[in-house]
Amino acid sequence: MAISPAAQPKMVNDGKPPLVNGRLKLRVLTKSMLAIRVTLIALAVLTVIGFMTFNYQEVHLLKGIATTFVNFKTIFASPQFSHFTFPEAVHQLLITLSLGVLTTLIGALIALFLSMLAAENLSNKTVSNSVKGLMAVIRAVPTVLWVLIFAVSAGLGSVAAVIGMSFHSISYLTKAYSESFEELDQGILEALQGCGAGWWQIICQAVLPSSLTSIVSWTFIRFEINFGVSVAMGAAAGAGGIGYDMFMDSAFYYNLHEMGVITYMILAVAMLLEYLSLQMKKRIRA
Amino acid sequence: MTTLLQFKKVSKQYGSSTVALSDVNFSVNEGELVSIIGPSGAGKSTLLRCINRLIDATSGEIIFDGMDVLSIGRRNLKKLRTKIGMIFQNYNLVERLSVFENVLHGRLGYKTALVGALGFYHEEEKARALEILKSLGLEEQIYKRCDQLSGGQKQRVGIARALVQEPRVLLADEPIASLDPSSSKVIMDHLKNICETFGITVLVNLHQLDVALNYSDRIIGISSGRVVFDGMPSALTHDAIRQIYGSDPDGLNLNVERPKEVAQKR
């Protein structure tokens, strides 16, 4: 195979590597390096222009930052219930959690089948590319937007939230699962084919056992994402749960103390999930 | 002796230019241990994979046990593959499953899709698998996960998986290329033993010329996709070696005298 001329260093110095100012050059400027440099310079220029043309209106930057910190202090240093009690808050938190669990579960189940079609080593090229393409389009639209799109037909509320979040979970998990399937050693598939095993047998006896750890860890990562999104959905799509209470506190009651309580509770749940996922992975690996 | 396997003018092309096999003709008798030797990239692996159709040959005819391998349908292909066991350089076991489960994978070809997928096996099948594991010295390891085994043990699991298929022929694709000399000897001894006691034909790809000379009934030499030598180990002359590997045997640091003694002892 001929090496493309771009990949070959230019030999100007009698066949020796080129010299710059009498020193040996370590690398040659390739197209990809040039592209990276141009991108970085463009980003730097845009940042400077952005700061110069900001419309600050009446807000004084330093004063604004200072006030924000005062608000943070109110939220985090003096949390306090006023509109609802602790058991009620836990109940709302459970609603949010179940929204996360449900959407992850629906997403994982459907994604498992789609990912088998999307993995190049388990399916054929046409099917794989079309599934992957479709999933990429779905993934490109943010979860919140999908919820709002489904809200057109289902109405703003929990139904739209479940469908929209599941939709995005499917495409996310399909990509994650199919990539872990593709990392599978081709030789194992070959060995089982050689035994006369069929497609489903290879899936259940080799593919799933080999990629179980990554399937579980990807599903958990998505669950963490979905928990965060379902907090936001409570406010943005009226899906209920702790997010809605938080929205009411911040936008209607201006009760920063209660917001602090809610923030701490969400934080506690997020940390608990992190701990659980670590434990689960340990168990599976062992 | 009956002919079990026959290659007639078999060729394999990858894409439009890369030729892996060209006009390969040879036949293998039942119960023979045949070594296929040749430099890397000569087409040895392709040749073995053409037999169980992991790779489809481009043209020619492969007759295995009276069946035309290249023209059979899907159902018969499954049946064909159950008769052909295969072991690999990288063992190709499912590392996260136990030795026992991996060995029983050899029975999948005999099962319906659902039963095999769920991993239900008959008691007789399990008993047979256990017997084979015992004969290979793996009875202590049956419930261990395969990633806890050494290379030599993994290869023996590979052999066990091939044997529970109750195959007519065992294809070994460089079975000892990643093993140390003593494990290599164990594996080659097992292959020889399988060939002699069960009468299973063994086709083995080898890089180690001395091993090929010591163990095989017949040697097939391949160079750039063509069969350039086919005969007894004792007939492998310096000229033939030069033709296969393209270099002088003296430079290859081989001990070709020893196998001749082995051949004479028989």
Coordinates of C-alpha atoms in Angstrom, one line a residue:
Chain A
M1 CA 0.0 0.0 0.0
A2 CA 1.4 3.4 -0.9
I3 CA 1.8 5.9 1.9
S4 CA -0.2 9.0 1.2
P5 CA 2.1 12.0 0.4
A6 CA 0.6 14.0 3.3
A7 CA 1.8 11.4 5.8
Q8 CA 5.3 11.4 4.5
P9 CA 7.7 13.9 5.9
K10 CA 9.2 16.1 3.2
M11 CA 12.9 15.3 2.7
V12 CA 14.6 18.5 1.8
N13 CA 17.9 18.1 3.6
D14 CA 19.5 15.5 1.3
G15 CA 17.2 12.7 2.4
K16 CA 17.8 13.6 6.1
P17 CA 15.0 15.1 8.2
P18 CA 14.5 18.9 7.7
L19 CA 16.5 21.4 9.7
V20 CA 15.0 24.6 11.2
N21 CA 17.5 27.2 12.3
G22 CA 20.2 24.5 12.3
R23 CA 18.2 22.2 14.6
L24 CA 16.5 18.9 13.7
K25 CA 12.8 19.2 13.5
L26 CA 10.9 16.8 15.8
R27 CA 7.6 16.7 13.8
V28 CA 6.2 17.9 10.6
L29 CA 3.1 20.1 10.4
T30 CA 0.4 17.7 9.3
K31 CA -3.1 18.7 8.2
S32 CA -4.7 17.6 11.5
M33 CA -2.2 19.6 13.6
L34 CA -3.0 22.6 11.5
A35 CA -6.7 22.1 12.0
I36 CA -6.2 21.9 15.8
R37 CA -4.2 25.1 15.8
V38 CA -6.6 27.0 13.7
T39 CA -9.5 25.9 16.0
L40 CA -7.7 26.9 19.2
I41 CA -6.8 30.3 17.8
A42 CA -10.4 30.9 16.6
L43 CA -11.8 30.0 20.0
A44 CA -9.4 32.4 21.7
V45 CA -10.3 35.2 19.4
L46 CA -14.0 34.6 19.9
T47 CA -13.6 34.6 23.7
V48 CA -11.9 38.0 23.7
I49 CA -14.5 39.4 21.3
G50 CA -17.3 37.9 23.4
F51 CA -16.1 39.6 26.6
M52 CA -15.6 42.9 24.8
T53 CA -19.1 43.0 23.4
F54 CA -21.1 41.8 26.4
N55 CA -24.2 43.8 27.2
Y56 CA -24.0 44.1 31.0
Q57 CA -27.1 46.4 31.1
E58 CA -27.5 47.7 34.6
V59 CA -25.7 44.9 36.3
H60 CA -22.3 45.6 37.8
L61 CA -20.1 42.5 37.3
L62 CA -18.3 42.4 40.6
K63 CA -21.5 43.4 42.5
G64 CA -23.4 40.7 40.8
I65 CA -20.9 38.1 41.7
A66 CA -20.9 39.3 45.3
T67 CA -24.8 39.1 45.5
T68 CA -24.7 35.6 44.1
F69 CA -22.4 34.5 46.9
V70 CA -24.7 36.0 49.4
N71 CA -27.5 34.0 47.9
F72 CA -25.4 30.9 48.0
K73 CA -24.8 31.6 51.7
T74 CA -28.6 31.8 52.3
I75 CA -29.2 28.6 50.4
F76 CA -26.4 26.4 51.8
A77 CA -25.8 27.8 55.3
S78 CA -29.4 28.1 56.6
P79 CA -31.6 25.4 55.0
Q80 CA -35.1 25.3 56.4
F81 CA -38.5 23.8 55.7
S82 CA -41.5 26.0 55.4
H83 CA -44.0 24.9 52.7
F84 CA -43.7 21.2 53.3
T85 CA -42.4 18.7 55.8
F86 CA -39.5 16.2 55.5
P87 CA -41.7 13.2 54.7
E88 CA -43.4 15.1 52.0
A89 CA -40.0 16.1 50.5
V90 CA -38.9 12.5 50.6
H91 CA -42.1 11.5 48.8
Q92 CA -41.5 14.1 46.1
L93 CA -37.9 12.9 45.8
L94 CA -39.1 9.3 45.3
I95 CA -41.3 10.5 42.5
T96 CA -38.3 12.1 40.8
L97 CA -36.2 9.0 41.4
S98 CA -38.9 6.7 39.9
L99 CA -39.0 8.9 36.8
G100 CA -35.3 8.4 36.5
V101 CA -35.6 4.6 37.1
L102 CA -38.5 4.1 34.7
T103 CA -37.0 6.0 31.8
T104 CA -33.6 4.3 32.3
L105 CA -35.3 0.9 32.4
I106 CA -37.4 1.5 29.2
G107 CA -34.3 3.0 27.5
A108 CA -32.0 0.1 28.5
L109 CA -34.4 -2.6 27.4
I110 CA -35.0 -1.2 24.0
A111 CA -31.4 -0.1 23.6
L112 CA -30.2 -3.6 24.3
F113 CA -31.9 -4.9 21.2
L114 CA -31.1 -2.0 19.0
S115 CA -27.4 -2.1 20.0
M116 CA -27.2 -5.7 18.8
L117 CA -28.3 -4.4 15.4
A118 CA -26.0 -1.4 15.6
A119 CA -22.9 -3.4 16.5
E120 CA -20.9 -4.0 13.4
N121 CA -19.6 -7.4 14.4
L122 CA -23.1 -8.7 15.2
S123 CA -25.0 -7.3 12.3
N124 CA -24.4 -6.3 8.7
K125 CA -23.0 -3.0 7.6
T126 CA -26.3 -1.6 6.1
V127 CA -28.4 -2.3 9.2
S128 CA -25.6 -1.2 11.6
N129 CA -25.1 2.1 9.7
S130 CA -28.8 2.9 9.5
V131 CA -29.5 2.2 13.2
K132 CA -26.4 4.2 14.2
G133 CA -27.4 7.1 11.9
L134 CA -30.9 7.2 13.3
M135 CA -29.6 7.1 16.9
A136 CA -27.1 9.9 16.2
V137 CA -30.0 12.1 15.0
I138 CA -32.1 11.4 18.1
R139 CA -29.1 12.0 20.3
A140 CA -28.3 15.3 18.7
V141 CA -31.5 16.8 20.0
P142 CA -31.3 17.5 23.8
T143 CA -33.5 15.5 26.2
V144 CA -35.4 18.6 27.3
L145 CA -36.3 19.3 23.7
W146 CA -37.6 15.8 23.1
V147 CA -39.8 16.1 26.2
L148 CA -41.2 19.4 24.8
I149 CA -41.7 17.9 21.4
F150 CA -43.7 15.0 22.9
A151 CA -45.6 17.5 25.1
V152 CA -47.3 18.6 21.9
S153 CA -49.2 15.3 21.6
A154 CA -49.2 14.1 25.2
G155 CA -49.6 17.5 27.0
L156 CA -47.1 19.0 29.3
G157 CA -46.6 16.6 32.2
S158 CA -45.2 13.3 33.3
V159 CA -46.3 11.3 30.2
A160 CA -44.3 13.6 27.9
A161 CA -41.4 13.5 30.3
V162 CA -41.3 9.7 30.4
I163 CA -41.6 9.3 26.6
G164 CA -39.1 12.1 25.8
M165 CA -36.5 11.0 28.4
S166 CA -36.8 7.3 27.3
F167 CA -36.3 8.4 23.7
H168 CA -33.0 10.1 24.4
S169 CA -31.9 7.3 26.8
I170 CA -32.5 4.7 24.0
S171 CA -30.2 6.5 21.6
Y172 CA -27.6 7.2 24.2
L173 CA -27.5 3.6 25.5
T174 CA -27.6 2.1 22.0
K175 CA -24.4 3.9 21.2
A176 CA -22.8 2.9 24.5
Y177 CA -23.8 -0.7 24.4
S178 CA -23.0 -1.2 20.7
E179 CA -19.5 0.2 21.3
S180 CA -18.9 -2.2 24.1
F181 CA -20.1 -5.1 21.9
E182 CA -17.8 -4.0 19.2
E183 CA -14.8 -4.1 21.6
L184 CA -15.4 -7.8 22.0
D185 CA -12.7 -10.1 20.7
Q186 CA -13.6 -11.2 17.2
G187 CA -12.0 -14.5 17.9
I188 CA -14.6 -15.5 20.5
L189 CA -17.4 -15.0 18.0
E190 CA -15.4 -16.9 15.4
A191 CA -14.8 -19.8 17.9
L192 CA -18.5 -20.1 18.7
Q193 CA -19.5 -19.8 15.0
G194 CA -17.0 -22.6 14.4
C195 CA -18.9 -24.8 17.0
G196 CA -22.0 -24.3 14.9
A197 CA -23.6 -21.8 17.3
G198 CA -26.3 -19.5 16.0
W199 CA -26.8 -15.8 16.4
W200 CA -28.9 -15.8 19.5
Q201 CA -26.7 -18.5 21.1
I202 CA -23.6 -16.4 20.5
I203 CA -25.4 -13.3 21.9
C204 CA -26.5 -15.0 25.1
Q205 CA -23.5 -17.3 25.7
A206 CA -20.6 -15.0 24.7
V207 CA -21.6 -11.4 24.0
L208 CA -23.7 -10.6 27.0
P209 CA -21.5 -12.4 29.6
S210 CA -18.4 -10.7 28.2
S211 CA -19.8 -7.1 28.2
L212 CA -22.0 -7.3 31.3
T213 CA -19.8 -5.0 33.3
S214 CA -19.8 -2.2 30.8
I215 CA -23.5 -2.6 30.2
V216 CA -24.2 -2.2 33.9
S217 CA -21.9 0.7 34.2
W218 CA -23.2 2.5 31.2
T219 CA -26.8 2.0 32.4
F220 CA -25.9 3.4 35.8
I221 CA -24.2 6.5 34.2
R222 CA -27.4 7.0 32.2
F223 CA -29.5 6.6 35.4
E224 CA -27.5 9.3 37.1
I225 CA -28.0 11.6 34.0
N226 CA -31.7 10.7 34.0
F227 CA -32.1 11.5 37.7
G228 CA -30.6 15.0 37.1
V229 CA -32.8 15.5 34.0
S230 CA -35.9 14.4 35.9
V231 CA -35.3 17.1 38.6
A232 CA -35.1 19.6 35.7
M233 CA -38.2 18.1 34.1
G234 CA -40.2 18.6 37.3
A235 CA -39.8 22.3 36.7
A236 CA -39.6 22.6 32.9
A237 CA -42.3 20.1 31.9
G238 CA -44.4 20.0 35.0
A239 CA -43.5 16.3 35.6
G240 CA -43.8 16.7 39.3
G241 CA -41.4 15.6 41.9
I242 CA -38.8 17.5 43.9
G243 CA -37.9 19.6 40.8
Y244 CA -41.3 21.2 40.8
D245 CA -41.1 22.2 44.4
M246 CA -37.6 23.6 43.8
F247 CA -39.0 25.6 40.9
M248 CA -41.9 26.9 43.0
D249 CA -39.5 27.9 45.8
S250 CA -37.1 29.8 43.5
A251 CA -39.6 31.4 41.1
F252 CA -42.7 32.0 43.2
Y253 CA -42.0 31.9 46.9
Y254 CA -38.5 33.2 46.7
N255 CA -37.7 30.9 49.6
L256 CA -34.0 30.3 49.4
H257 CA -33.9 28.4 52.7
E258 CA -36.2 25.7 51.4
M259 CA -34.2 25.6 48.2
G260 CA -31.2 24.8 50.3
V261 CA -33.0 21.8 51.9
I262 CA -34.0 20.5 48.5
T263 CA -30.5 21.0 47.1
Y264 CA -29.0 19.1 50.0
M265 CA -31.4 16.2 49.5
I266 CA -30.7 15.9 45.8
L267 CA -27.0 16.0 46.6
A268 CA -27.4 13.2 49.1
V269 CA -29.3 11.0 46.6
A270 CA -26.7 11.7 43.9
M271 CA -23.9 10.6 46.3
L272 CA -25.9 7.6 47.3
L273 CA -26.3 6.6 43.7
E274 CA -22.6 7.0 43.1
Y275 CA -21.8 4.8 46.0
L276 CA -24.3 2.2 44.9
S277 CA -23.0 2.0 41.4
L278 CA -19.4 1.5 42.7
Q279 CA -20.5 -1.3 45.0
M280 CA -22.5 -2.9 42.2
K281 CA -19.5 -2.8 39.8
K282 CA -17.3 -4.4 42.4
R283 CA -19.7 -7.2 42.9
I284 CA -20.0 -7.9 39.2
R285 CA -16.3 -7.8 38.6
A286 CA -15.5 -10.2 41.5
Chain B
M1 CA -7.5 -45.5 4.8
T2 CA -10.3 -43.3 3.6
T3 CA -10.0 -39.7 2.4
L4 CA -11.8 -37.4 4.8
L5 CA -11.0 -34.0 3.3
Q6 CA -10.1 -32.9 -0.1
F7 CA -9.1 -29.6 -1.6
K8 CA -9.5 -29.2 -5.3
K9 CA -8.1 -26.1 -7.0
V10 CA -9.2 -23.9 -4.0
S11 CA -8.5 -20.2 -4.3
K12 CA -9.3 -17.3 -2.1
Q13 CA -9.0 -13.6 -2.9
Y14 CA -9.5 -10.7 -0.6
G15 CA -10.7 -7.7 -2.6
S16 CA -9.5 -7.6 -6.1
S17 CA -5.8 -7.9 -5.6
T18 CA -4.8 -9.8 -2.4
V19 CA -4.5 -13.5 -3.1
A20 CA -4.5 -15.6 0.1
L21 CA -4.8 -19.0 -1.5
S22 CA -4.3 -20.0 -5.1
D23 CA -5.0 -23.3 -6.7
V24 CA -4.6 -25.4 -3.5
N25 CA -4.8 -29.1 -4.0
F26 CA -4.3 -31.8 -1.3
S27 CA -6.2 -34.4 0.5
V28 CA -6.2 -35.7 4.1
N29 CA -6.9 -39.2 5.2
E30 CA -8.9 -40.2 8.2
G31 CA -6.9 -40.3 11.4
E32 CA -3.9 -38.4 10.1
L33 CA -2.0 -35.7 11.9
V34 CA -1.1 -33.2 9.3
S35 CA 1.0 -30.1 9.9
I36 CA 0.7 -27.0 7.7
I37 CA 3.8 -25.0 7.8
G38 CA 4.8 -21.8 6.1
P39 CA 5.9 -18.2 6.8
S40 CA 3.5 -15.6 8.3
G41 CA 0.9 -14.4 5.8
A42 CA 1.3 -17.5 3.6
G43 CA -2.3 -18.3 3.9
K44 CA -2.2 -21.0 6.6
S45 CA -5.0 -19.6 8.7
T46 CA -7.2 -18.8 5.7
L47 CA -6.8 -22.4 4.6
L48 CA -8.0 -23.8 7.9
R49 CA -10.9 -21.4 8.0
C50 CA -12.0 -22.4 4.5
I51 CA -12.8 -25.9 5.8
N52 CA -15.4 -24.8 8.3
R53 CA -16.5 -21.8 6.2
L54 CA -15.4 -19.1 8.7
I55 CA -14.0 -17.8 5.5
D56 CA -15.6 -18.6 2.1
A57 CA -13.2 -19.7 -0.6
T58 CA -13.6 -17.8 -3.8
S59 CA -13.4 -20.8 -6.2
G60 CA -12.6 -24.5 -6.2
E61 CA -14.1 -27.4 -4.4
I62 CA -13.7 -28.6 -0.8
I63 CA -15.0 -32.1 -0.1
F64 CA -15.4 -33.0 3.6
D65 CA -16.8 -36.4 4.5
G66 CA -18.5 -36.6 1.2
M67 CA -20.1 -33.1 1.5
D68 CA -19.4 -30.3 -0.9
V69 CA -18.5 -27.7 1.8
L70 CA -18.8 -24.6 -0.5
S71 CA -22.3 -25.2 -1.7
I72 CA -24.2 -26.4 1.4
G73 CA -27.1 -24.4 2.8
R74 CA -27.4 -22.8 6.2
R75 CA -28.9 -25.8 8.1
N76 CA -26.3 -28.1 6.7
L77 CA -23.5 -25.6 7.5
K78 CA -24.4 -25.9 11.2
K79 CA -24.3 -29.6 10.9
L80 CA -21.0 -29.5 9.2
R81 CA -19.5 -27.2 11.8
T82 CA -20.5 -29.5 14.6
K83 CA -18.3 -32.1 13.0
I84 CA -15.3 -29.8 12.8
G85 CA -13.6 -28.7 16.1
M86 CA -11.3 -25.8 16.1
I87 CA -8.7 -24.4 18.5
F88 CA -6.9 -21.1 18.3
Q89 CA -3.7 -19.3 19.1
N90 CA -5.5 -16.9 21.4
Y91 CA -7.8 -19.7 22.9
N92 CA -10.9 -17.6 22.2
L93 CA -12.7 -18.6 25.3
V94 CA -15.4 -16.4 27.0
E95 CA -13.2 -15.2 29.8
R96 CA -15.9 -14.3 32.2
L97 CA -17.6 -17.7 32.1
S98 CA -16.4 -20.9 33.9
V99 CA -14.3 -23.6 32.4
F100 CA -17.4 -25.9 32.4
E101 CA -19.6 -23.4 30.6
N102 CA -16.9 -22.8 28.0
V103 CA -16.4 -26.5 27.3
L104 CA -20.2 -27.0 26.9
H105 CA -20.3 -24.2 24.3
G106 CA -19.0 -27.0 22.0
R107 CA -22.5 -28.5 22.2
L108 CA -24.3 -25.4 21.0
G109 CA -24.3 -26.6 17.4
Y110 CA -26.5 -29.6 18.4
K111 CA -29.2 -27.4 20.0
T112 CA -32.1 -25.3 19.0
A113 CA -31.5 -21.6 19.2
L114 CA -33.6 -21.1 22.4
V115 CA -32.2 -24.0 24.4
G116 CA -28.7 -23.1 23.5
A117 CA -29.1 -19.5 24.2
L118 CA -30.5 -20.2 27.7
G119 CA -27.6 -22.6 28.3
F120 CA -29.5 -25.8 29.1
Y121 CA -27.5 -28.9 28.6
H122 CA -28.3 -32.6 29.0
E123 CA -26.9 -34.6 31.9
E124 CA -25.1 -36.9 29.5
E125 CA -23.5 -33.9 27.8
K126 CA -22.3 -32.6 31.1
A127 CA -21.0 -36.0 32.1
R128 CA -19.1 -36.3 28.8
A129 CA -17.6 -32.8 29.2
L130 CA -16.5 -33.7 32.7
E131 CA -14.9 -36.9 31.3
I132 CA -13.0 -35.0 28.7
L133 CA -11.9 -32.3 31.2
K134 CA -10.6 -35.1 33.4
S135 CA -8.6 -36.7 30.6
L136 CA -7.0 -33.3 29.9
G137 CA -6.1 -32.9 33.6
L138 CA -8.5 -30.0 34.3
E139 CA -10.8 -31.6 36.8
E140 CA -9.6 -29.2 39.6
Q141 CA -10.4 -26.1 37.4
I142 CA -13.9 -26.8 36.2
Y143 CA -15.7 -24.0 38.2
K144 CA -12.9 -21.5 37.8
R145 CA -13.4 -18.6 35.6
C146 CA -11.3 -18.8 32.4
D147 CA -9.5 -15.5 33.1
Q148 CA -7.9 -17.2 36.1
L149 CA -6.2 -19.9 34.1
S150 CA -2.7 -20.0 32.6
G151 CA -2.1 -20.1 28.9
G152 CA -1.6 -23.8 28.7
Q153 CA -4.7 -24.5 30.8
K154 CA -6.7 -22.2 28.5
Q155 CA -5.6 -24.1 25.4
R156 CA -6.6 -27.3 27.1
V157 CA -10.1 -25.9 27.7
G158 CA -10.1 -25.0 24.0
I159 CA -9.3 -28.6 23.1
A160 CA -12.0 -29.8 25.5
R161 CA -14.5 -27.4 23.9
A162 CA -13.6 -28.9 20.5
L163 CA -13.8 -32.5 21.7
V164 CA -17.3 -32.3 23.2
Q165 CA -18.4 -31.5 19.7
E166 CA -17.5 -35.1 18.9
P167 CA -15.7 -33.9 15.8
R168 CA -14.4 -35.9 12.8
V169 CA -11.5 -33.4 12.4
L170 CA -9.8 -31.0 14.7
L171 CA -8.4 -27.8 13.2
A172 CA -5.6 -26.1 15.3
D173 CA -4.6 -22.6 14.3
E174 CA -1.2 -22.1 15.7
P175 CA -2.1 -23.7 19.0
I176 CA 1.2 -23.3 20.7
A177 CA 2.4 -19.9 19.3
S178 CA 1.7 -18.1 22.6
L179 CA 2.9 -20.9 24.9
D180 CA 6.1 -21.7 26.6
P181 CA 8.1 -24.8 25.5
S182 CA 6.8 -27.1 28.3
S183 CA 3.1 -26.1 27.8
S184 CA 3.6 -26.5 24.1
K185 CA 4.8 -30.0 24.6
V186 CA 1.7 -30.8 26.7
I187 CA -0.6 -29.4 24.1
M188 CA 1.1 -31.2 21.2
D189 CA 1.1 -34.5 23.1
H190 CA -2.6 -34.1 23.7
L191 CA -3.2 -33.4 20.0
K192 CA -1.2 -36.5 19.1
N193 CA -3.0 -38.6 21.7
I194 CA -6.4 -37.4 20.4
C195 CA -5.4 -38.3 16.9
E196 CA -4.2 -41.8 17.9
T197 CA -6.8 -42.9 20.5
F198 CA -10.0 -41.3 19.1
G199 CA -9.0 -41.5 15.5
I200 CA -9.8 -37.8 15.0
T201 CA -8.0 -36.2 12.1
V202 CA -5.9 -33.3 13.2
L203 CA -4.9 -30.4 11.0
V204 CA -2.4 -28.1 12.7
N205 CA -0.9 -24.8 11.6
L206 CA 2.6 -24.5 13.0
H207 CA 5.4 -22.0 13.1
Q208 CA 7.8 -24.3 14.8
L209 CA 9.4 -26.5 12.2
D210 CA 10.9 -28.9 14.7
V211 CA 7.5 -29.5 16.3
A212 CA 6.0 -30.2 12.9
L213 CA 8.8 -32.7 12.1
N214 CA 8.5 -34.4 15.5
Y215 CA 4.7 -34.8 15.7
S216 CA 3.1 -35.0 12.3
D217 CA 2.4 -37.9 10.0
R218 CA 2.5 -35.6 7.0
I219 CA 3.6 -32.0 6.4
I220 CA 2.1 -29.6 3.9
G221 CA 4.3 -26.6 3.2
I222 CA 2.7 -23.4 2.0
S223 CA 4.3 -20.3 0.5
S224 CA 2.4 -17.3 -0.7
G225 CA -0.9 -19.2 -1.0
R226 CA 0.5 -22.2 -2.9
V227 CA 1.2 -25.7 -1.7
V228 CA 5.0 -26.1 -2.3
F229 CA 5.5 -29.3 -0.3
D230 CA 3.3 -32.2 0.6
G231 CA 4.9 -35.3 2.0
M232 CA 6.3 -37.3 5.0
P233 CA 8.4 -35.4 7.5
S234 CA 11.4 -37.4 6.5
A235 CA 11.1 -36.2 3.0
L236 CA 11.4 -32.6 4.0
T237 CA 14.8 -31.7 2.5
H238 CA 16.8 -28.5 2.8
D239 CA 15.7 -27.6 -0.6
A240 CA 12.0 -27.9 0.3
I241 CA 12.6 -25.8 3.4
R242 CA 14.2 -23.2 1.3
Q243 CA 11.3 -23.2 -1.0
I244 CA 8.8 -22.8 1.8
Y245 CA 10.5 -20.2 3.9
G246 CA 12.6 -18.5 1.2
S247 CA 15.7 -18.7 3.3
D248 CA 18.5 -21.2 3.9
P249 CA 17.7 -23.8 6.6
D250 CA 21.1 -23.4 8.2
G251 CA 20.4 -19.8 8.8
L252 CA 17.1 -20.7 10.4
N253 CA 18.9 -22.4 13.3
L254 CA 16.9 -25.6 13.0
N255 CA 17.8 -29.0 14.1
V256 CA 16.6 -31.1 11.2
E257 CA 18.6 -34.2 12.1
R258 CA 16.6 -35.1 15.2
P259 CA 13.2 -35.6 13.6
K260 CA 14.8 -37.9 11.0
E261 CA 15.9 -40.1 13.9
V262 CA 12.3 -40.0 15.2
A263 CA 11.0 -41.0 11.8
Q264 CA 13.5 -43.8 11.6
K265 CA 12.4 -45.2 15.0
R266 CA 8.9 -45.8 13.8

